[in-house]
PDB file of C-alpha atoms in Angstrom:
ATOM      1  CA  UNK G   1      46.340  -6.330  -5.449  1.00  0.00           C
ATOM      2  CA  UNK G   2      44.093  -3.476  -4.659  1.00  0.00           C
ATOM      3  CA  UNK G   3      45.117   0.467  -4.027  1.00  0.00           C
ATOM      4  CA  UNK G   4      42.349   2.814  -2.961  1.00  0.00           C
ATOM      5  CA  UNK G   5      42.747   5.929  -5.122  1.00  0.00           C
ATOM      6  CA  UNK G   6      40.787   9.323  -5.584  1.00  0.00           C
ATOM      7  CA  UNK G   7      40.107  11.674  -8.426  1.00  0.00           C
ATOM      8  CA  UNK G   8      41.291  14.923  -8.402  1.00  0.00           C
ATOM      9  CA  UNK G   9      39.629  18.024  -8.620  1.00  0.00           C
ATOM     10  CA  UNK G  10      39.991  18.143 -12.410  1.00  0.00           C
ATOM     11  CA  UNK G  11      38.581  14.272 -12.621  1.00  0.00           C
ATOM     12  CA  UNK G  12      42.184  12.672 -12.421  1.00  0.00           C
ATOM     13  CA  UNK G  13      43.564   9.717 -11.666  1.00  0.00           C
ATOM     14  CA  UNK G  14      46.505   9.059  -9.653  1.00  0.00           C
ATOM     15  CA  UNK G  15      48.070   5.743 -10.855  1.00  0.00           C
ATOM     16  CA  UNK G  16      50.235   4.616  -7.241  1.00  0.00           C
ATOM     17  CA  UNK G  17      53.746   4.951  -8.057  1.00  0.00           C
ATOM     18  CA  UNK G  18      54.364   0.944  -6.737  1.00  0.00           C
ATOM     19  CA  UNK G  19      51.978  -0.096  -9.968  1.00  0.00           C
ATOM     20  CA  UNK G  20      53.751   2.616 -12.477  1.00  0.00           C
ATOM     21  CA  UNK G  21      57.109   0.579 -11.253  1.00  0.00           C
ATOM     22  CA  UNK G  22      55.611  -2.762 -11.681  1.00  0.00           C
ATOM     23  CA  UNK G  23      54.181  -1.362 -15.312  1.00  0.00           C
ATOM     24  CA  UNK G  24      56.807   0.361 -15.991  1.00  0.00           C
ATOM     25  CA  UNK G  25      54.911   3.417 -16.659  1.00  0.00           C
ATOM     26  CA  UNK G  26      56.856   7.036 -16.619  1.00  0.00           C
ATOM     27  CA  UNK G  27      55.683  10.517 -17.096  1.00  0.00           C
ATOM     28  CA  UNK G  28      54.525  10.958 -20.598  1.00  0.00           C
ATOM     29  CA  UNK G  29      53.394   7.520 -21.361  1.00  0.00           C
ATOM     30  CA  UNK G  30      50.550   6.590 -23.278  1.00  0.00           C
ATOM     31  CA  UNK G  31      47.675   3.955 -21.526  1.00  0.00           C
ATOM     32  CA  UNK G  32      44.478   1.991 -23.094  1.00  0.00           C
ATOM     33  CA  UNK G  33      41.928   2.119 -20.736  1.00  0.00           C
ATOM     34  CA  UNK G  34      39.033  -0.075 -21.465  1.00  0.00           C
ATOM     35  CA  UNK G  35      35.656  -0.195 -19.049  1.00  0.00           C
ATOM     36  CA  UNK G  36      35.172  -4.211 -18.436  1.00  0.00           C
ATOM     37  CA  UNK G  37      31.829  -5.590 -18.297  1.00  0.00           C
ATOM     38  CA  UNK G  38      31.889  -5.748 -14.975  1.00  0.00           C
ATOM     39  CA  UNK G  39      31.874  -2.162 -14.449  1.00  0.00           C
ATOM     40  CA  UNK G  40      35.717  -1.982 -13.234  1.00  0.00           C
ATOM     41  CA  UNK G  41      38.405   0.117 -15.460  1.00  0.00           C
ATOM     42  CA  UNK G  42      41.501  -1.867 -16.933  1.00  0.00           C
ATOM     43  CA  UNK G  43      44.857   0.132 -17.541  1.00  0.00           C
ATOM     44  CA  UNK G  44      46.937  -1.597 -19.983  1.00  0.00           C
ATOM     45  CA  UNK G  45      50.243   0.261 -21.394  1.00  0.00           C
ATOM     46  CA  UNK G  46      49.993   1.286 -24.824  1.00  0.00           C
ATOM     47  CA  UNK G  47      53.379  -0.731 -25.292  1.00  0.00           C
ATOM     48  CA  UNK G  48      51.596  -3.655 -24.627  1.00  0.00           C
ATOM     49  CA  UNK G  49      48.588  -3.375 -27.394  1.00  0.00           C
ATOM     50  CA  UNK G  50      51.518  -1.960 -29.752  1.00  0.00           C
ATOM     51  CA  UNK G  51      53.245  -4.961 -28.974  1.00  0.00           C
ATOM     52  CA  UNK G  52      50.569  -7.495 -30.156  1.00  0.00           C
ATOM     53  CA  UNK G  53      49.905  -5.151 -33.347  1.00  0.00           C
ATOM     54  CA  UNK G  54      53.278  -5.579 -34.112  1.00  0.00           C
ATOM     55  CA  UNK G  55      52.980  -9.425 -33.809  1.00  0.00           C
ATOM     56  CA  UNK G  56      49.945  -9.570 -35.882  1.00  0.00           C
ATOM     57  CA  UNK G  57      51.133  -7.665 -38.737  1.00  0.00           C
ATOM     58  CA  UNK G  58      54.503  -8.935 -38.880  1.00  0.00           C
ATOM     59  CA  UNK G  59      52.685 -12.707 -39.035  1.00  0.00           C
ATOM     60  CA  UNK G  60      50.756 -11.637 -42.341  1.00  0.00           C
ATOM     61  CA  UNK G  61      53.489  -8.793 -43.530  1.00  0.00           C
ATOM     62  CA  UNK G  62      54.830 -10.975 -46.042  1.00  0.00           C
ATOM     63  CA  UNK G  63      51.742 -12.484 -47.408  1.00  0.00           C
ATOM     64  CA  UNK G  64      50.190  -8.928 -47.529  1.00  0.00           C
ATOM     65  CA  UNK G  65      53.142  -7.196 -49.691  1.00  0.00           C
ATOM     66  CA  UNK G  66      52.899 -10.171 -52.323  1.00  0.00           C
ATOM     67  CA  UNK G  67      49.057  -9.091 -52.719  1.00  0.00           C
ATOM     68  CA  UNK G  68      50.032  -5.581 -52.916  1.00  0.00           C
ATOM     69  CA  UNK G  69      52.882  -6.308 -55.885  1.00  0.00           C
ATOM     70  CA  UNK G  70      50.620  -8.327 -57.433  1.00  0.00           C
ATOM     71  CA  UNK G  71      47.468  -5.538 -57.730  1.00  0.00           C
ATOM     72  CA  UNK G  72      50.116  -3.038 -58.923  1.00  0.00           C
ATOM     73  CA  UNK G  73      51.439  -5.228 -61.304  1.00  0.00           C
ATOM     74  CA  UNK G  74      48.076  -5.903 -62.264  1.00  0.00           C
ATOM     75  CA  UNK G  75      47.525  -2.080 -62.585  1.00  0.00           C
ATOM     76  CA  UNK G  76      50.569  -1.511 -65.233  1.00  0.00           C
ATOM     77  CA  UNK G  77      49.926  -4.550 -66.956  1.00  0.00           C
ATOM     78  CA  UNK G  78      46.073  -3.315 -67.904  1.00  0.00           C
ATOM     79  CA  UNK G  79      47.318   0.329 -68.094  1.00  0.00           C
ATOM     80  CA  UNK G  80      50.354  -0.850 -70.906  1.00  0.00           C
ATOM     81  CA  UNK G  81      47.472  -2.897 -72.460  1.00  0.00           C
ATOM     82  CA  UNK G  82      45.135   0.575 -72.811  1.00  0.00           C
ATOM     83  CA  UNK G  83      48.332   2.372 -74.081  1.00  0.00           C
ATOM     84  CA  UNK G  84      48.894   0.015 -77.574  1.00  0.00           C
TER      85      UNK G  84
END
């Protein structure tokens, strides 16, 4: 689906309020917008990239707080060592 749009005087763009439904996009929201290598913008809604950070660091949040107990443990252990 294709929407013809214009810039503005001040350069901006006008995102049709049928694909701000569809996106669910209101006043205020943040958007990613990323040039393709085809020359043609993509708009993607912040909520989705947050999203998939989200999933990514939930996947390895368990894994990476054992890593970080384990260098601070490390830390006292040597700094308990220095102190005798």
């Amino acid at each position: 689906m294709g929407t013809l749009v214009k810039l503005d005087g001040r350069s901006r763009l006008m995102i049709p309020a049928s694909i701000r439904r569809e996106l669910h996009l209101h006043a205020g929201d943040a958007v990613w917008i990323e040039q393709t290598p085809g020359g043609s913008l993509q708009v993607i809604p912040l909520g989705a990239h947050l999203s998939a950070a989200k999933g990514l660091f939930k996947a390895n949040k368990a894994r990476g707080q054992q890593v970080v107990d384990e260098f601070l443990q490390a830390r006292h252990d040597e700094a308990r060592r220095q102190d005798r």
